[in-house]
Coordinates of C-alpha atoms in Angstrom, one line a residue:
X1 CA 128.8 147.1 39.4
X2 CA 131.8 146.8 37.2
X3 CA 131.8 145.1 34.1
X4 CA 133.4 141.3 34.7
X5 CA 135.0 140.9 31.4
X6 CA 132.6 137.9 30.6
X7 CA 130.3 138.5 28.3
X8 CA 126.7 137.2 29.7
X9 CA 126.8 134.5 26.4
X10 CA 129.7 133.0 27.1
X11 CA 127.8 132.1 31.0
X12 CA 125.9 129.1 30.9
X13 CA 122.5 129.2 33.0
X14 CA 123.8 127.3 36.2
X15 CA 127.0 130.0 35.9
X16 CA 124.9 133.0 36.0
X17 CA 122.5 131.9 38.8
X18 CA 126.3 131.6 41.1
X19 CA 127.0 134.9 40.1
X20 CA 123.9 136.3 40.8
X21 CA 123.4 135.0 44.2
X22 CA 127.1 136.3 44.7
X23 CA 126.1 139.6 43.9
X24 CA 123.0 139.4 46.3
X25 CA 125.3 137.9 48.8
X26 CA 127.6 140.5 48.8
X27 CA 125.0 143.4 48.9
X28 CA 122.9 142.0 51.6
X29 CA 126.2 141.8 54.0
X30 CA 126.8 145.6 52.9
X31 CA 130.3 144.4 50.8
X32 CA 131.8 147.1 48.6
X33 CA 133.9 144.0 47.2
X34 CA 132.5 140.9 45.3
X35 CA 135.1 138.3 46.1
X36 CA 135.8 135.2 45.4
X37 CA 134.2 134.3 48.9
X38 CA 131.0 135.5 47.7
X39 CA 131.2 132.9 44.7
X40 CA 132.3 130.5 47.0
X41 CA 129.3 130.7 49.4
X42 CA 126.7 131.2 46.0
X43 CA 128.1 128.2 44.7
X44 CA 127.6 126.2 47.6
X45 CA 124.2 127.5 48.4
X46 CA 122.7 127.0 44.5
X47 CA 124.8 124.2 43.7
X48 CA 124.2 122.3 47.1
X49 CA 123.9 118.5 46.2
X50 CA 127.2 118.8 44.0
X51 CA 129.3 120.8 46.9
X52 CA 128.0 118.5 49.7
X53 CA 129.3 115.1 47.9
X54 CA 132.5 117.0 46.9
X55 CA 133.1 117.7 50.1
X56 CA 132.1 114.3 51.6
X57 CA 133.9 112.4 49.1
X58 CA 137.2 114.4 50.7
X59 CA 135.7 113.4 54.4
X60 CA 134.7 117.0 55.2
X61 CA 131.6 118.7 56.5
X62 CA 130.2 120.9 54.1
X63 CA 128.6 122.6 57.0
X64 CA 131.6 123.1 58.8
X65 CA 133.4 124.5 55.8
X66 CA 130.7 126.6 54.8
X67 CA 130.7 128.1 58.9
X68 CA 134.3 129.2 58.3
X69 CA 133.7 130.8 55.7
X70 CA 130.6 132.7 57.3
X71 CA 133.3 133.2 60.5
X72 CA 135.6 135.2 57.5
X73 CA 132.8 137.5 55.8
X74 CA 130.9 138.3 59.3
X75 CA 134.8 140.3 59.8
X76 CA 134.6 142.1 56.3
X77 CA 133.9 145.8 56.7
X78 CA 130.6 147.0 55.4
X79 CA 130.0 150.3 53.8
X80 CA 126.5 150.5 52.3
X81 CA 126.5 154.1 50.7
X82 CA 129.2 152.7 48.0
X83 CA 129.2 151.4 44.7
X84 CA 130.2 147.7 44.6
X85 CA 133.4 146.8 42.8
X86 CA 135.0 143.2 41.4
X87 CA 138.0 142.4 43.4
X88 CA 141.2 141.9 40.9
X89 CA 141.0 138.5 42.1
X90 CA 137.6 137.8 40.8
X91 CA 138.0 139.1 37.7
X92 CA 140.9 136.7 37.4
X93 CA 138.7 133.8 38.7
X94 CA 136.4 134.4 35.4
X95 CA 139.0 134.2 32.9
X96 CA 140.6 131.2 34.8
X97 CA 136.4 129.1 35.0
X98 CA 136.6 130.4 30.5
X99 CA 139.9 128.7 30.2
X100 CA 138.8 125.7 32.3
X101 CA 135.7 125.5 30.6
X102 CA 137.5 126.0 27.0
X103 CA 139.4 123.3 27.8
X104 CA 136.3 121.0 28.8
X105 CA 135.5 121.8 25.3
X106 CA 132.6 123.9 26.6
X107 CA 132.0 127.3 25.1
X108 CA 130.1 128.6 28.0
X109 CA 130.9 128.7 31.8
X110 CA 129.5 126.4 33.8
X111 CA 128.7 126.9 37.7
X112 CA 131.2 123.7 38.2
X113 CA 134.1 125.6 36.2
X114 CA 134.0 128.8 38.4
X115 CA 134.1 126.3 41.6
X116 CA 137.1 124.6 40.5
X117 CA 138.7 127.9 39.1
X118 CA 138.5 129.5 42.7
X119 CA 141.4 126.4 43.7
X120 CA 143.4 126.8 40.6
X121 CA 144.8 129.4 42.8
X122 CA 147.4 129.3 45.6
X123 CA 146.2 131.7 47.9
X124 CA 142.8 132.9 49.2
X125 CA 140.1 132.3 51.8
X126 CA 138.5 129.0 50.4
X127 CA 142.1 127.6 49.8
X128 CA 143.3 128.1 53.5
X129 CA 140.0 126.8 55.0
X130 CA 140.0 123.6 52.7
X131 CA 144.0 123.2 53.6
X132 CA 143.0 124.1 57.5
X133 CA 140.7 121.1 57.2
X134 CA 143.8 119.0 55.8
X135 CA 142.8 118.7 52.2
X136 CA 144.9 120.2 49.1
X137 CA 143.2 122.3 46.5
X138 CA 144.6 120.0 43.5
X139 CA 142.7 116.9 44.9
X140 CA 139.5 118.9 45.5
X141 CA 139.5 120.2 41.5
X142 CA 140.3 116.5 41.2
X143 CA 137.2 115.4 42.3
X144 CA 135.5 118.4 40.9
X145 CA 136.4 117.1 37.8
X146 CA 135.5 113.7 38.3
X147 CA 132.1 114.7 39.5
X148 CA 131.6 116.5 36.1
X149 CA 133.2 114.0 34.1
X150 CA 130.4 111.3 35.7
X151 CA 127.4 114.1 35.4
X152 CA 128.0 114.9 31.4
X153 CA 128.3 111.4 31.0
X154 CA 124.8 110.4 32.6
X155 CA 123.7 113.6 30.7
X156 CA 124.9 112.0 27.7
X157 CA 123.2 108.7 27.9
X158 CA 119.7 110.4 29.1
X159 CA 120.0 112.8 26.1
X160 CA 120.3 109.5 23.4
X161 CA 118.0 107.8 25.5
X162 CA 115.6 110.2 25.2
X163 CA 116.4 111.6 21.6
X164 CA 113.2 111.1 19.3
X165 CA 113.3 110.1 15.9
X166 CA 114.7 113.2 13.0
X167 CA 111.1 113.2 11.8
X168 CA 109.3 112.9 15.0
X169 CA 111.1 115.4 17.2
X170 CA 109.5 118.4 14.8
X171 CA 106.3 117.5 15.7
X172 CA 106.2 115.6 19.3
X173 CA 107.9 116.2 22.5
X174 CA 108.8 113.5 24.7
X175 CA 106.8 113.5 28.1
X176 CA 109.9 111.1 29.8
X177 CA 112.8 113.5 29.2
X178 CA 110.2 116.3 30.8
X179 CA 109.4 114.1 33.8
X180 CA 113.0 113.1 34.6
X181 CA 113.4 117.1 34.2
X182 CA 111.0 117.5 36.8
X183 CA 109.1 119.6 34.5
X184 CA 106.1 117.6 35.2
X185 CA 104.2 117.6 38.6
X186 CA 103.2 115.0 40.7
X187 CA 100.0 113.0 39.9
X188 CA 97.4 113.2 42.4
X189 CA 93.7 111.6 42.8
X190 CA 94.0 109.8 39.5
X191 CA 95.5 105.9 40.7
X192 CA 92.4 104.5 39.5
X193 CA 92.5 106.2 36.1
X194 CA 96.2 105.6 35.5
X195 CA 95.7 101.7 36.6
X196 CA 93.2 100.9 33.8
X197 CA 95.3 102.7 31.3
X198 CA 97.9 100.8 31.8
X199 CA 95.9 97.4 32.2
X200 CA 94.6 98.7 28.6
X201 CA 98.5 99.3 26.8
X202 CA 99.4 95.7 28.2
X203 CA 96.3 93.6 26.3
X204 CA 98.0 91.5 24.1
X205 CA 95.3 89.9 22.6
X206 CA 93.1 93.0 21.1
X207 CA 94.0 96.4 19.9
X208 CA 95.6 98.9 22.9
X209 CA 94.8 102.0 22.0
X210 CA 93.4 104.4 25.3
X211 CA 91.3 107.1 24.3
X212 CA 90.8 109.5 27.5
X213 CA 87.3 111.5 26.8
X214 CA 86.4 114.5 28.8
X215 CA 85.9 118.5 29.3
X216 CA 89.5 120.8 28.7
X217 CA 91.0 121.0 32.0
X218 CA 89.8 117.4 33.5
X219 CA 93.0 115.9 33.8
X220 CA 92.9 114.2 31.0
X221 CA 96.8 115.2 29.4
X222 CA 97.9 115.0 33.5
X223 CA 96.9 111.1 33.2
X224 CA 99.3 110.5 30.5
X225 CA 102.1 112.8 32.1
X226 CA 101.5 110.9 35.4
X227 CA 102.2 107.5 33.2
X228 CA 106.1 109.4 32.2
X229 CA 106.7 110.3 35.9
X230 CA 106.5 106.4 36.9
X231 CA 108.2 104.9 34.1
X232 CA 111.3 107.2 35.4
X233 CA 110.8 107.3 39.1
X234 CA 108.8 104.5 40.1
X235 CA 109.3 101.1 37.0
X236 CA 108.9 99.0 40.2
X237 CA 105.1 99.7 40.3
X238 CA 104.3 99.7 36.8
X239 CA 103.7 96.5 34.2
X240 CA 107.6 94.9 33.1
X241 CA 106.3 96.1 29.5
X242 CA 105.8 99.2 29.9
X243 CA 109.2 100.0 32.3
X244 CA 111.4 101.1 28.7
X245 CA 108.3 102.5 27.0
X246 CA 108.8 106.3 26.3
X247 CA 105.6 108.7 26.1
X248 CA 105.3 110.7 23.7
X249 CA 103.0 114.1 23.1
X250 CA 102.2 114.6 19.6
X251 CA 101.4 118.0 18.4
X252 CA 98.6 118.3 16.0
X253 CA 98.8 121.9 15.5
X254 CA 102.3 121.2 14.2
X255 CA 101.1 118.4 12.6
X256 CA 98.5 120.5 10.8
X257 CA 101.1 123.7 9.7
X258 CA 102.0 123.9 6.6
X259 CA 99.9 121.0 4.9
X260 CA 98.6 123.5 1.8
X261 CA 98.6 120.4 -0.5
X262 CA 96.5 117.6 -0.6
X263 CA 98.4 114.4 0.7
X264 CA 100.7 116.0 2.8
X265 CA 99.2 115.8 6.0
X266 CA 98.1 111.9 5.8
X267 CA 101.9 111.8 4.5
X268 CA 103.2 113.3 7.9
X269 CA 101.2 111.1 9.3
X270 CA 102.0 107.9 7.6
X271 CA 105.9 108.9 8.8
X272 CA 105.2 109.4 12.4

């Protein structure tokens, strides 16, 4: 396929996963062209929860929108013995989703910033079936960029909320910021264990440290990881002191590294 004038570093993860279901898009219907239909329909399908609120924020069905579009590719000639190209329309979507990230203050495209860059422009397929349904491209990048506006500020206040101390972060990674990541499964079978651990960090009156003893692979680390999922998903079941606690998983081995002199691991300690 020909080059899109992006470089893959200047594509932010969310970016490349639009464009590759784009591509796959357009070679499963047999399409010598990758259009800006194709990004349309990827960005909808990997970016669903975003594109669904746009469009109900405007009062439109993101189904119906989405079988319009579907009505305009099934009509698009296939030819599956040729080499797929990047329509000139495309390659000018990319360099509009740079600028509009550039101007975000972003140095890599995000998924969001190819959406909006595909109604920068006048004409085209996703423009007329938006205006068909009675809605103007300049209030849908509105919104677009309202949504984002709202999402890096949430990101923003997770990432301080979550940011560990300068000295800690080297050695500990925080089991809260994984969980609300959902990098951390579900707990399952271990209510009773995760009860008394609890019970035990809420004693006021004597020492509350929880030691969990058993054989590698018993669940032990899954206990303390099921702990992180409740403080962010569920603070209505757990203890009111331990709903703004933040679990943390020290790394002895990094602890360890490094400490050739004598004092200098009780002094790592000692600043954790």
């Amino acid at each position: 396929m020909e080059d899109i004038d992006i470089s893959q570093n200047k594509m932010a993860e969310s970016a490349q996963r639009v464009v590759d279901r784009a591509v796959e898009e357009s070679r499963r219907r047999d399409h010598t062209l990758l259009t800006n239909e194709h990004v349309f329909l990827a960005f909808a399908q990997v970016e669903w929860d975003m594109f669904s609120q746009v469009m109900r924020d405007l009062d439109l069905n993101p189904h119906a929108i989405l079988q319009a579009l579907e009505e305009h590719l099934k009509i698009v000639p296939a030819f599956a013995d040729r080499d797929m190209r990047v329509a000139p329309a495309t390659k000018l979507l990319f360099k509009l989703a740079f600028h509009h990230a550039s101007r975000a203050g972003r140095q890599a495209i995000e998924a969001v910033d190819l959406f909006s860059a595909i109604f920068e422009e006048s004409q085209g397929v996703p423009v007329s079936i938006i205006r068909r349904h009675g809605v103007e491209p300049e209030l849908l990048v509105s919104r677009i960029a309202t949504r984002m506006r709202d999402l890096e500020l949430r990101e923003e206040r997770l990432r301080k909320r979550f940011e560990l101390p300068p000295f800690l972060k080297h050695f500990a990674t925080n089991l809260n910021q994984f969980a609300r990541q959902d990098k951390i499964p579900p707990l399952f079978g271990r209510s009773d264990e995760l009860r008394q651990v609890m019970e035990v960090l809420c004693h006021r009156e004597r020492a509350n440290s929880v030691m969990l003893i058993g054989e590698p692979g018993v669940g032990k680390t899954a206990i303390v990881e099921g702990l992180a999922r409740l403080i962010e998903f569920e603070p209505e079941t757990i203890p009111l002191r331990l709903r703004d606690c933040q679990v943390v998983n020290l790394q002895m081995n990094s602890m360890v590294a490094g400490t050739m002199l004598r004092g200098m691991f009780e002094d790592r300690i000692q600043n954790v």
